CSV table of C-alpha atoms and ligand atoms in Angstrom, one decimal:
chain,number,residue,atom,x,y,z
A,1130,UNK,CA,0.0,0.0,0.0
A,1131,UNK,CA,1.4,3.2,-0.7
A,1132,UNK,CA,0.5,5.8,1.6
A,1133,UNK,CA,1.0,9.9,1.4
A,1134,UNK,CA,2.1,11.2,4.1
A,1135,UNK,CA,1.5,15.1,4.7
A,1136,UNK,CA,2.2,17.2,7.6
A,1137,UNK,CA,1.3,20.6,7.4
A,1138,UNK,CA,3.1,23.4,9.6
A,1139,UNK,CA,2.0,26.9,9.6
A,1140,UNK,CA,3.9,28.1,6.4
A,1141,UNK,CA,4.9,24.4,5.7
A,1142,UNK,CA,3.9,21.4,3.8
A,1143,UNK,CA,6.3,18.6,3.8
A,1144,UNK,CA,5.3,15.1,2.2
A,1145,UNK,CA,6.5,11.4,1.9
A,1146,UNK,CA,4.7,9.0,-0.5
A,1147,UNK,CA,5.6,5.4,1.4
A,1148,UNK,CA,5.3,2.0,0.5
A,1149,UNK,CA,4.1,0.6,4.1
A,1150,UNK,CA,5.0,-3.1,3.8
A,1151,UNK,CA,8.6,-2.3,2.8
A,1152,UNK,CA,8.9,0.8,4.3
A,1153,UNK,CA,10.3,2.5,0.7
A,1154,UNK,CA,9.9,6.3,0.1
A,1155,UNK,CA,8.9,6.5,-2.9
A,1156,UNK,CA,8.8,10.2,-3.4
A,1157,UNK,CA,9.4,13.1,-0.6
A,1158,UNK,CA,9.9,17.2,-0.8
A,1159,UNK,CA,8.3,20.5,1.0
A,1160,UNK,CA,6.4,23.7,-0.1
A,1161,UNK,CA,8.3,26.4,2.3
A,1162,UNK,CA,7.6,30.2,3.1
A,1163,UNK,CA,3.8,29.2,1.8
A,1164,UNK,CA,2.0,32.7,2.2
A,1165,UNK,CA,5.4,34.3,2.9
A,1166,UNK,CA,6.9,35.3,-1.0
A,1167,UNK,CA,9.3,33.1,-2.1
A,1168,UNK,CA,7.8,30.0,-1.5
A,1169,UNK,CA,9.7,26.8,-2.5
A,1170,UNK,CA,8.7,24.0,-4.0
A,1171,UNK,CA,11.2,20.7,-3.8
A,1172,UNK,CA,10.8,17.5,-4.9
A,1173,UNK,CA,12.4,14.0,-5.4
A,1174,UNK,CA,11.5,10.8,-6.6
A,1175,UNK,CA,12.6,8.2,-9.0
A,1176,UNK,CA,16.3,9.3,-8.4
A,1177,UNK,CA,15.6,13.1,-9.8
A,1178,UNK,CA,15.4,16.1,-7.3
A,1179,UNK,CA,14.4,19.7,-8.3
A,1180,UNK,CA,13.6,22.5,-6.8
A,1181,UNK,CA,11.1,25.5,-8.1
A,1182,UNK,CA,10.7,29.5,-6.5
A,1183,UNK,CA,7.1,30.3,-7.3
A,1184,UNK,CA,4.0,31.7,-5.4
A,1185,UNK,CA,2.9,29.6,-3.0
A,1186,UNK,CA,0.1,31.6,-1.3
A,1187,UNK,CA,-1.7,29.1,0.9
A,1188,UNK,CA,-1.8,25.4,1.5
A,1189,UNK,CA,-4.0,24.6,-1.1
A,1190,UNK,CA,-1.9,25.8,-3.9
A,1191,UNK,CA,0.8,23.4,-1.8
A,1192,UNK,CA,-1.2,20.0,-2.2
A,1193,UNK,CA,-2.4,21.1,-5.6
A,1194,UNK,CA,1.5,21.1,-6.7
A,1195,UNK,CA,2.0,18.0,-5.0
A,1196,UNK,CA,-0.7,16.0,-5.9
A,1197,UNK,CA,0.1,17.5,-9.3
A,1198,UNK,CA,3.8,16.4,-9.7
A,1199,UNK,CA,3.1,12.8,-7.7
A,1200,UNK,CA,0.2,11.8,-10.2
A,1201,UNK,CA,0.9,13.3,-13.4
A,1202,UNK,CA,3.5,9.9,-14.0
A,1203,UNK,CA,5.9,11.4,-15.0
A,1204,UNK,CA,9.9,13.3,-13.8
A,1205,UNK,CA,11.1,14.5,-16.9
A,1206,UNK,CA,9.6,12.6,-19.5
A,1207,UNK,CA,10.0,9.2,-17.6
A,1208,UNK,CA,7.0,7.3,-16.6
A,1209,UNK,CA,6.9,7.0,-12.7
A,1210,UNK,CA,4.2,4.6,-12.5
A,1211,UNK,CA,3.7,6.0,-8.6
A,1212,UNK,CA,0.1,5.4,-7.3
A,1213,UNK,CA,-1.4,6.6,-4.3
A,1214,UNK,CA,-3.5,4.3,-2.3
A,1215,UNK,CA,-4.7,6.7,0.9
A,1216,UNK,CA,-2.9,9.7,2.4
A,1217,UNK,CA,-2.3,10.3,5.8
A,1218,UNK,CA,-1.8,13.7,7.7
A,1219,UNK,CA,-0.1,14.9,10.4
A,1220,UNK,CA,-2.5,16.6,13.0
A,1221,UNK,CA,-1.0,18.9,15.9
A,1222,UNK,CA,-3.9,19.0,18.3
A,1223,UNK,CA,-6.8,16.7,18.7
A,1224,UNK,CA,-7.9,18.4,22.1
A,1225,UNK,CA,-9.3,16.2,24.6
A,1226,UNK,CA,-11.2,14.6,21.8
A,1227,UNK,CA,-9.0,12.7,19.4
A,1228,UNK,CA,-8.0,9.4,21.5
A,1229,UNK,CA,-6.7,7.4,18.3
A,1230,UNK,CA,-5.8,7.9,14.7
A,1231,UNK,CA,-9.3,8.0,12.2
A,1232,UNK,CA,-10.7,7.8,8.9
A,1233,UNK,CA,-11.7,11.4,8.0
A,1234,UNK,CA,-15.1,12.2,7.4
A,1235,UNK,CA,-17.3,15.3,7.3
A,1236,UNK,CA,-17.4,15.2,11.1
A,1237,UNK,CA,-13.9,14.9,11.5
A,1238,UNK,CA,-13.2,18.1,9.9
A,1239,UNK,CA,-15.5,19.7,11.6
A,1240,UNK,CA,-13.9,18.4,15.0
A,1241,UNK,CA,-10.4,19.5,13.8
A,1242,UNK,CA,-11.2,23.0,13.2
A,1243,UNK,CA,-13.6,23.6,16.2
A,1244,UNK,CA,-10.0,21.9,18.1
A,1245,UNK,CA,-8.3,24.9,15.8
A,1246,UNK,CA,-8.2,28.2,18.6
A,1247,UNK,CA,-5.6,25.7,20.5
A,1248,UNK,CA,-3.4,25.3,17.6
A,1249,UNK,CA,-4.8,28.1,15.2
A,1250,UNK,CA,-1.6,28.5,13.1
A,1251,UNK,CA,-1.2,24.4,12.4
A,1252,UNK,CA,-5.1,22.9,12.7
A,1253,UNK,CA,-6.8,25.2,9.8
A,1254,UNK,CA,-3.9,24.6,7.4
A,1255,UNK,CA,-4.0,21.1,7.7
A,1256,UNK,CA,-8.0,20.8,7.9
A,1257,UNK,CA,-7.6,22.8,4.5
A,1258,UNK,CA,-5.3,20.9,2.8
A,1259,UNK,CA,-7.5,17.2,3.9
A,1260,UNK,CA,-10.4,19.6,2.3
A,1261,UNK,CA,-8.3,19.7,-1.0
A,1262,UNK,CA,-7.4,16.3,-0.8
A,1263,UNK,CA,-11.1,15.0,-0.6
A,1264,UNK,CA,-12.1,17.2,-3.3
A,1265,UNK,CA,-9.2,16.4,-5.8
A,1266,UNK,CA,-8.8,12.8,-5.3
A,1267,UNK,CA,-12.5,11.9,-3.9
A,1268,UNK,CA,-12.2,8.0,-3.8
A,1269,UNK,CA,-8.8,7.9,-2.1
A,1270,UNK,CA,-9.2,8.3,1.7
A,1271,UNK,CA,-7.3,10.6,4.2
A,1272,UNK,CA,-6.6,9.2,7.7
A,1273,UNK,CA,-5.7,11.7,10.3
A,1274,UNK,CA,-3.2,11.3,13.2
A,1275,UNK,CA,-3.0,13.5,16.3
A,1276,UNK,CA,0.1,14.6,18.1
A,1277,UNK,CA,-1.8,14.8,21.1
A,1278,UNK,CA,-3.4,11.5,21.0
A,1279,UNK,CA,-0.6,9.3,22.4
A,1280,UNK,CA,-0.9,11.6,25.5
A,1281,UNK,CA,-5.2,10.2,25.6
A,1282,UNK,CA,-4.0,8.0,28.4
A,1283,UNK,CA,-2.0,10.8,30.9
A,1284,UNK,CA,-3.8,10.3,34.1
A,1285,UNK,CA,-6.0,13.2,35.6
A,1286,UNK,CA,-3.3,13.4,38.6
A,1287,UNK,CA,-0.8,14.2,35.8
A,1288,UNK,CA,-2.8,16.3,33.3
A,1289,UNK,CA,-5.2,18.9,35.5
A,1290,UNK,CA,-3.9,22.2,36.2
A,1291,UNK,CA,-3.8,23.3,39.9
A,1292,UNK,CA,-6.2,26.3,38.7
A,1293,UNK,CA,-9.7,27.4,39.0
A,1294,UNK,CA,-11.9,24.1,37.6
A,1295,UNK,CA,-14.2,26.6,35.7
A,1296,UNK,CA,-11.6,28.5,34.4
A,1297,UNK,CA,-9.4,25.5,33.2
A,1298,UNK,CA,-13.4,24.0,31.1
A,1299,UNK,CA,-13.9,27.6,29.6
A,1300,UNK,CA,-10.5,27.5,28.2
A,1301,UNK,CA,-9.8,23.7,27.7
A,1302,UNK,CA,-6.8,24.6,29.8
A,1303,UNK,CA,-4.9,21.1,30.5
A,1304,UNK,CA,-2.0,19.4,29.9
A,1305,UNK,CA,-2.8,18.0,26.2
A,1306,UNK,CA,1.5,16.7,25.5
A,1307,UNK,CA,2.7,16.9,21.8
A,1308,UNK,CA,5.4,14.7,19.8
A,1309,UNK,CA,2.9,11.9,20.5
A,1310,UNK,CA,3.5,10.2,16.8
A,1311,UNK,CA,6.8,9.5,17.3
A,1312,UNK,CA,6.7,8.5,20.8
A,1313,UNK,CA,4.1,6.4,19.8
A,1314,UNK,CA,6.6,5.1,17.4
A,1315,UNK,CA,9.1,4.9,20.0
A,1316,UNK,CA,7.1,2.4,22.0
A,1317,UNK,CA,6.6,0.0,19.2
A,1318,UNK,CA,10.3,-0.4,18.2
A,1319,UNK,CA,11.0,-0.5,21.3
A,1320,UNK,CA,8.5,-3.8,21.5
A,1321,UNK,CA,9.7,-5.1,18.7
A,1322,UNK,CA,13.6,-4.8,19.7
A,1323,UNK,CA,12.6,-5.9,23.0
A,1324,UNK,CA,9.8,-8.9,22.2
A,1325,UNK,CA,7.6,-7.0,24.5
A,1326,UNK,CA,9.9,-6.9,27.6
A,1327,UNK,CA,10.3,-3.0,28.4
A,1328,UNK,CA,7.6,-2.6,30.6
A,1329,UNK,CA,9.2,1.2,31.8
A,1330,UNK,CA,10.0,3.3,29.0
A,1331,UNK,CA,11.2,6.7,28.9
A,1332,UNK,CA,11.3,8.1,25.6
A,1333,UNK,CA,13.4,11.4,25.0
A,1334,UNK,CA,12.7,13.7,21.7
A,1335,UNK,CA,15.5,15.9,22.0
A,1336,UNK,CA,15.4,18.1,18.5
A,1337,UNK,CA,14.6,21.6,18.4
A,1338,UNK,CA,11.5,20.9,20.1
A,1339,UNK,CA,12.0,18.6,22.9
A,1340,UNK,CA,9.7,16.3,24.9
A,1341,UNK,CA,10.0,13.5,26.8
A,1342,UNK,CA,7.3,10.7,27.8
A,1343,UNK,CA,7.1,8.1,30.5
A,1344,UNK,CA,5.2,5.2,28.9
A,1345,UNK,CA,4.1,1.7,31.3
A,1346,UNK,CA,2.9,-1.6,30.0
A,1347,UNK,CA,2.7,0.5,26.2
A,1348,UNK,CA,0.5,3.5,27.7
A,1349,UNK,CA,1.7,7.0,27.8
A,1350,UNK,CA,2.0,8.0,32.1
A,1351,UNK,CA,3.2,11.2,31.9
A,1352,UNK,CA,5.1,13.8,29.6
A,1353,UNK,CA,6.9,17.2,29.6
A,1354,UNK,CA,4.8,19.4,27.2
A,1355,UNK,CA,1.6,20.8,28.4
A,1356,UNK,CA,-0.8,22.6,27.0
A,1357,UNK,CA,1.2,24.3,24.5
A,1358,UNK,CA,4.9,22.7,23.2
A,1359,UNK,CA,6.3,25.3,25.0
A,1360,UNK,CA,6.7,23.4,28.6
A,1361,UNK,CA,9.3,21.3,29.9
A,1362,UNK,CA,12.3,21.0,28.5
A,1363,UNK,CA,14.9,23.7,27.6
A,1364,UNK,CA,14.7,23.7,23.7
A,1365,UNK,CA,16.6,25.3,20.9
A,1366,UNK,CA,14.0,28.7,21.1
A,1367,UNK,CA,11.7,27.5,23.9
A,1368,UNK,CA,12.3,28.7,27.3
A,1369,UNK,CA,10.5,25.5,28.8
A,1370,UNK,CA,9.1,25.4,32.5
A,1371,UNK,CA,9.9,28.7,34.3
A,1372,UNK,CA,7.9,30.2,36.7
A,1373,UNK,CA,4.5,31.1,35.5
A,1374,UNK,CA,4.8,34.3,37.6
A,1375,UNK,CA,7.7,35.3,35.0
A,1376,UNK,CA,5.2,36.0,32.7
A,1377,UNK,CA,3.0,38.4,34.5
A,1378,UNK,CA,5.5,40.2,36.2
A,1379,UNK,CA,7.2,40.7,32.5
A,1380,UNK,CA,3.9,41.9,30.6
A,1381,UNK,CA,3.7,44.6,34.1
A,1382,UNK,CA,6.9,45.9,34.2
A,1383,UNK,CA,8.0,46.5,30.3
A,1384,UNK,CA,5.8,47.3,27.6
A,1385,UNK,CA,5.5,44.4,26.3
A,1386,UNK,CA,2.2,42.9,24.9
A,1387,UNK,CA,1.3,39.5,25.4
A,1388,UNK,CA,2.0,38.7,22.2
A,1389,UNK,CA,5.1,40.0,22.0
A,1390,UNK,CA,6.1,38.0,25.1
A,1391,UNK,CA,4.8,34.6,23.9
A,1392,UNK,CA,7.1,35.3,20.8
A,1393,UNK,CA,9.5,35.9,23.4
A,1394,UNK,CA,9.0,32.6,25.2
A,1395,UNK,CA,8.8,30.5,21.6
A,1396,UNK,CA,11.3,32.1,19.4
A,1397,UNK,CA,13.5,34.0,21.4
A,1398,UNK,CA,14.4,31.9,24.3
A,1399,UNK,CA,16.4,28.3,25.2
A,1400,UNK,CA,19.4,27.4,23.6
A,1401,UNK,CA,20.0,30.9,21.3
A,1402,UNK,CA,19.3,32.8,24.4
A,1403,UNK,CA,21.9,31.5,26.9
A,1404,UNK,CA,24.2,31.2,24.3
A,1405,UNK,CA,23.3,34.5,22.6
A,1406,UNK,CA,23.9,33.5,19.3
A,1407,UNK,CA,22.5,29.6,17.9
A,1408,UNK,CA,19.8,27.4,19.0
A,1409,UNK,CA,21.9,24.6,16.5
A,1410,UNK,CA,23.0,22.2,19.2
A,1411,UNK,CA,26.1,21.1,16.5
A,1412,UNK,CA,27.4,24.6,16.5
A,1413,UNK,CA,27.3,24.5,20.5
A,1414,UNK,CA,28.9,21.5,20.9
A,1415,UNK,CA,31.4,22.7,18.4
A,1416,UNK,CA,31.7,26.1,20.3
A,1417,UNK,CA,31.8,24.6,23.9
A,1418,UNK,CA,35.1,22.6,22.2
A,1419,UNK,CA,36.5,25.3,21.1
A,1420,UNK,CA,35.9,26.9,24.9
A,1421,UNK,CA,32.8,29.3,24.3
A,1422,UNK,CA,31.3,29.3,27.7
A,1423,UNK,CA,27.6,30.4,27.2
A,1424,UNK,CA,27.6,27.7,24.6
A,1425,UNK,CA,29.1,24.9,27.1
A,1426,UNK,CA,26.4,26.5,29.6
A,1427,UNK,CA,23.7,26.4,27.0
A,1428,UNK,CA,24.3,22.9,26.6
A,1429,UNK,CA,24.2,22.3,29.9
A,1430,UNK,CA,20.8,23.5,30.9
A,1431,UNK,CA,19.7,21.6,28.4
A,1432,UNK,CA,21.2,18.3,29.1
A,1433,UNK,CA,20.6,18.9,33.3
A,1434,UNK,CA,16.8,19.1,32.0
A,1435,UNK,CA,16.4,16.5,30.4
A,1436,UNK,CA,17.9,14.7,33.0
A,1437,UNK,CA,16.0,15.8,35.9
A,1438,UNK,CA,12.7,14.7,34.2
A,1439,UNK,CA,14.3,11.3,33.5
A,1440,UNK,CA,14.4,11.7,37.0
A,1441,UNK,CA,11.1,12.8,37.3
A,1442,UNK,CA,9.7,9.7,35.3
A,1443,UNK,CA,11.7,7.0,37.3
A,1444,UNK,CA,9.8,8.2,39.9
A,1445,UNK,CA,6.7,8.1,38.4
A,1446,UNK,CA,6.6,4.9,37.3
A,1447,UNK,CA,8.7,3.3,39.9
A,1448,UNK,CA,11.5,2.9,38.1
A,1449,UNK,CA,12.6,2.7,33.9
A,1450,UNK,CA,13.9,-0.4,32.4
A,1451,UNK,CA,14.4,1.2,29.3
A,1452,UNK,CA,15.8,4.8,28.0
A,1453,UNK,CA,15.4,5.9,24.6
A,1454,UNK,CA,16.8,8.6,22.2
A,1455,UNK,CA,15.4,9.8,19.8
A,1456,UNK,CA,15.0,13.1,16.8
A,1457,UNK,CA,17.2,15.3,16.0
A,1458,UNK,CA,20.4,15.7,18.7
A,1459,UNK,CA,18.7,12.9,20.8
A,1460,UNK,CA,19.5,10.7,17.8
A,1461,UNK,CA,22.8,12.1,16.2
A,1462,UNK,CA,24.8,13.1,19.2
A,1463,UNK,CA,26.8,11.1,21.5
A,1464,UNK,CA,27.6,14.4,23.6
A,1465,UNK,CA,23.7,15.0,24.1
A,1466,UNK,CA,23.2,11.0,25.2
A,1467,UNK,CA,26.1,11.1,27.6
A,1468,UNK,CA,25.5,14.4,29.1
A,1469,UNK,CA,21.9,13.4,29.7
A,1470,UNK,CA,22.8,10.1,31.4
A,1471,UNK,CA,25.9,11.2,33.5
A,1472,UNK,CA,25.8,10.8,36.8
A,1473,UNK,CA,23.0,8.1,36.2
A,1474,UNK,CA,25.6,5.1,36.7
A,1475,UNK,CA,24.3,3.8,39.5
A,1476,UNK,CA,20.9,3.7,38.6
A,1477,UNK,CA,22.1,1.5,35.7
A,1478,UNK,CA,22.5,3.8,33.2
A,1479,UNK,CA,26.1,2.9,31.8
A,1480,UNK,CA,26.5,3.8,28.1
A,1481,UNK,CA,28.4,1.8,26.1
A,1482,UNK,CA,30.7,5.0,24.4
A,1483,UNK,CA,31.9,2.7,21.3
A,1484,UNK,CA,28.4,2.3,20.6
A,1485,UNK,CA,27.3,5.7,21.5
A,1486,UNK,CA,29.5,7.1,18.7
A,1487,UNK,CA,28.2,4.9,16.0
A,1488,UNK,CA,25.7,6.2,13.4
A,1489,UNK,CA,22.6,3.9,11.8
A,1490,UNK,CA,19.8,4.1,10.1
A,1491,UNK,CA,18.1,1.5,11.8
A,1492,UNK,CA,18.1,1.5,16.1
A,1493,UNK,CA,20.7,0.6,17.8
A,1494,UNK,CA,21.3,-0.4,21.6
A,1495,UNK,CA,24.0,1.9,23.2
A,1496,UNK,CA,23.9,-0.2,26.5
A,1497,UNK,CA,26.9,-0.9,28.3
A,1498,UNK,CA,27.1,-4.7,29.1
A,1499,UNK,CA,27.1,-3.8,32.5
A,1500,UNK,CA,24.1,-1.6,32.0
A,1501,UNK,CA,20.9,-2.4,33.8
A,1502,UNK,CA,18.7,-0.5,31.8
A,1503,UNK,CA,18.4,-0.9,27.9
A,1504,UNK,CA,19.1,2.2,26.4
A,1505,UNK,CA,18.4,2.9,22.5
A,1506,UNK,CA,18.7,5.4,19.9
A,1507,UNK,CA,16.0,5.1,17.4
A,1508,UNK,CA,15.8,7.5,14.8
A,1509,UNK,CA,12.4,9.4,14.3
A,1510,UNK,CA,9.9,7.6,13.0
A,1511,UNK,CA,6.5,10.1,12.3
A,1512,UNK,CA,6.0,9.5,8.9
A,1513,UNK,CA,6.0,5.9,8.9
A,1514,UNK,CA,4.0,5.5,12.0
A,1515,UNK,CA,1.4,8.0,10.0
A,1516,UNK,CA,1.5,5.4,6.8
A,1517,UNK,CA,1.4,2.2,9.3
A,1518,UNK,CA,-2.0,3.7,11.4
A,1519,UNK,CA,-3.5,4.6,7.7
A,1520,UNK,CA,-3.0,0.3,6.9
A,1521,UNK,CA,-4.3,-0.5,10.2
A,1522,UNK,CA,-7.3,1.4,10.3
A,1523,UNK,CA,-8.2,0.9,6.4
A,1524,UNK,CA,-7.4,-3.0,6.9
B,3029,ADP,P1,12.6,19.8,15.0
B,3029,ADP,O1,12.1,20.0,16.4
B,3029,ADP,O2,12.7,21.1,14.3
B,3029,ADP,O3,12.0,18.7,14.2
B,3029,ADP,P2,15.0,18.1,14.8
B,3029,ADP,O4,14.5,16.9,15.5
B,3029,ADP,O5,15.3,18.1,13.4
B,3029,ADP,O6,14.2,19.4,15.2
B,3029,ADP,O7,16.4,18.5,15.6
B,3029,ADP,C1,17.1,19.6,15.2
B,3029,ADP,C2,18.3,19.7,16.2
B,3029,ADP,O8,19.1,18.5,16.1
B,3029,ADP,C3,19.2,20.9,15.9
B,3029,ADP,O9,19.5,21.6,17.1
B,3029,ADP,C4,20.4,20.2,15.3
B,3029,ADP,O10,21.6,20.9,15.6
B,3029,ADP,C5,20.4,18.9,16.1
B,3029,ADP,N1,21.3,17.9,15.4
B,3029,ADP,C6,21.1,17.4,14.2
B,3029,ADP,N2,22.2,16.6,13.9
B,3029,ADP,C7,23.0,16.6,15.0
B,3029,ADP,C8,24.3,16.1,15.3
B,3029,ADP,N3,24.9,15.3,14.4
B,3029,ADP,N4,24.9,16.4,16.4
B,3029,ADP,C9,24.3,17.2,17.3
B,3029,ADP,N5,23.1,17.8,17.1
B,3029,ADP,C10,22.5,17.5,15.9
């Protein structure tokens, strides 16, 4: 079954036509700076890449081109014989309401935009690209899968706020947790390397966004985001959890808006702020080597964070039996994984640092043999867990 994979970001489109059973990519590329001049449109497939400037002015120009390139059959004269069997999209937010992955219908739609005030700039451009998709390709069927849904199963004790009960049901205000997809995915490699024997999982996302979740007997327990991405962890421009009086006590004594201090918090803060000058964790480690100290302290909040909610989960679920890394630095850098886990010896933690500064594909166990815990980089895995839930509900 081939599946088509899109996930929409708020002036993104990025795609990934997949072959589920052999996990092939057929065909992949993005529409950037949509609405923004500009725009980009790149493709590959069949072995040819190209890449077009033209105006991109909203998401459904994006999917037109897409849909347009994958089905016309043809790269350059050559026949690509691609079909596309169903397409799956990437959801940010399915509130309290999306527990599972589902076949869209009219109702769905409905559901994803009414969801759409929590995650305005990413819900409408999806909900308007599955919109296109329907109406271009009427017999092929979209499935949707949620970011949040993973997170269904967080205990109240874990997800209520500590505020005002009518306040938090006017608002929706809870904690909903995000990168559910991939920890999702996470969880199943992990079964499958494991033959169902990691009953304690921890999984850390550590990209520019950064998340982690505590996951027992296969159900999500507890994670680091909240109700917005922007808790938890430091993260390349997110300040994570600080004191929610910060916030106040910034909008009353500057004169700064709201806004403006929510950009602040998103796009300003983390990594680039402490260092003052990247939020790319390879150009920090590089500039902590070199002896940049904001960098090397930059690098360290980020690393002591993750590890004191690794902490925080061992707690939560009495323990972890099994410690994963995973997107963009969790999965590429043996500095992030060893910073993380030092000081964790004794809790049986031990990486193994031969393995640790090997590079795959595929997962790989970075366990020290006298390790009591397995630990495991597996590289994201969104996009195929999007093509594997569209077989499994349409089978
Ligand atoms: P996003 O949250 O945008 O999806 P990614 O998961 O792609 O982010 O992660 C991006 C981060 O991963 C960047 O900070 C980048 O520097 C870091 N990264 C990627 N490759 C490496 C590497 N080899 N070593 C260290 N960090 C890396």
């Amino acid at each position: 079954m081939n599946v088509l994979v899109v996930n929409a970001g708020s002036s993104s489109l990025k795609y990934q036509l997949i072959t589920v059973e052999t996990r092939e990519i057929l065909a992949k590329g993005a529409c950037e700076r949509i609405g923004l001049g500009e725009s980009t449109f790149s493709n590959s497939m069949n072995g040819q890449k190209m890449e077009l400037t033209l105006p991109i002015p909203n998401h459904r120009t994006a999917i037109s081109l897409v849909l347009g390139i994958l089905l016309k059959n043809e790269t350059d004269g050559k026949p690509s014989n691609i079909t596309i069997d169903a397409i799956g999209h990437r959801i940010v937010h399915g509130g309290s309401y999306f527990k599972d992955s589902c076949i869209v219908d009219d109702e769905v739609v409905r559901k994803i935009e009414e969801i759409a005030p929590l995650a305005p700039l990413h819900n409408y451009a999806a909900a308007s690209v599955i919109e296109s998709c329907r109406e271009v390709l009427p017999s092929i069927p979209n499935i949707v899968s949620f970011d949040t849904s993973f997170h269904a199963t967080i205990p109240e004790v874990a997800w209520r706020y500590a505020l005002p009960r009518d306040l938090c049901e006017q608002l929706k205000l809870r904690k909903y947790g995000f990168h559910g997809i991939n920890h999702r995915y996470v969880n199943m490699t992990v079964n499958e390397l494991t033959g169902g024997k990691a009953h304690k999982i921890v999984s850390c996302h550590l990209g520019n966004g950064s998340s982690i979740t505590s996951i027992k007997d296969g159900i999500a327990v507890d994670t680091t985001m909240g109700f917005t991405p922007l808790d938890g962890l430091v993260m390349g421009t997110r300040c994570g959890s600080i004191d929610p009086a910060t916030v106040t006590y910034i909008i009353e004594n500057t004169n700064l808006t709201a806004h403006e201090v929510d950009t602040i918090m998103n796009k300003k803060s983390g990594l680039l702020a402490v260092s003052g000058f990247t939020n790319d964790i390879r150009d920090l480690i590089e500039s902590t080597e070199a002896g940049h100290p904001q960098a090397k302290l930059a690098l360290d909040m980020f690393c002591y964070s993750a590890k004191k909610y690794l902490g925080a989960m061992w707690a939560v679920m009495g323990g972890i039996d099994t410690v994963v890394f995973t997107a963009g630095a969790g999965q590429n850098s043996p500095y992030i994984r060893t910073k993380t886990l030092e000081g964790m010896e004794h809790l049986g933690f031990v990486i193994d640092e031969e393995k640790n500064q090997e590079r795959h594909d595929e997962p790989w166990s970075i366990a020290a043999p006298e390790a009591t815990v397995n630990i495991f980089v597996i590289p994201a895995g969104e996009e195929f867990m999007i093509a594997y839930d569209v077989k499994r509900l349409l089978s």
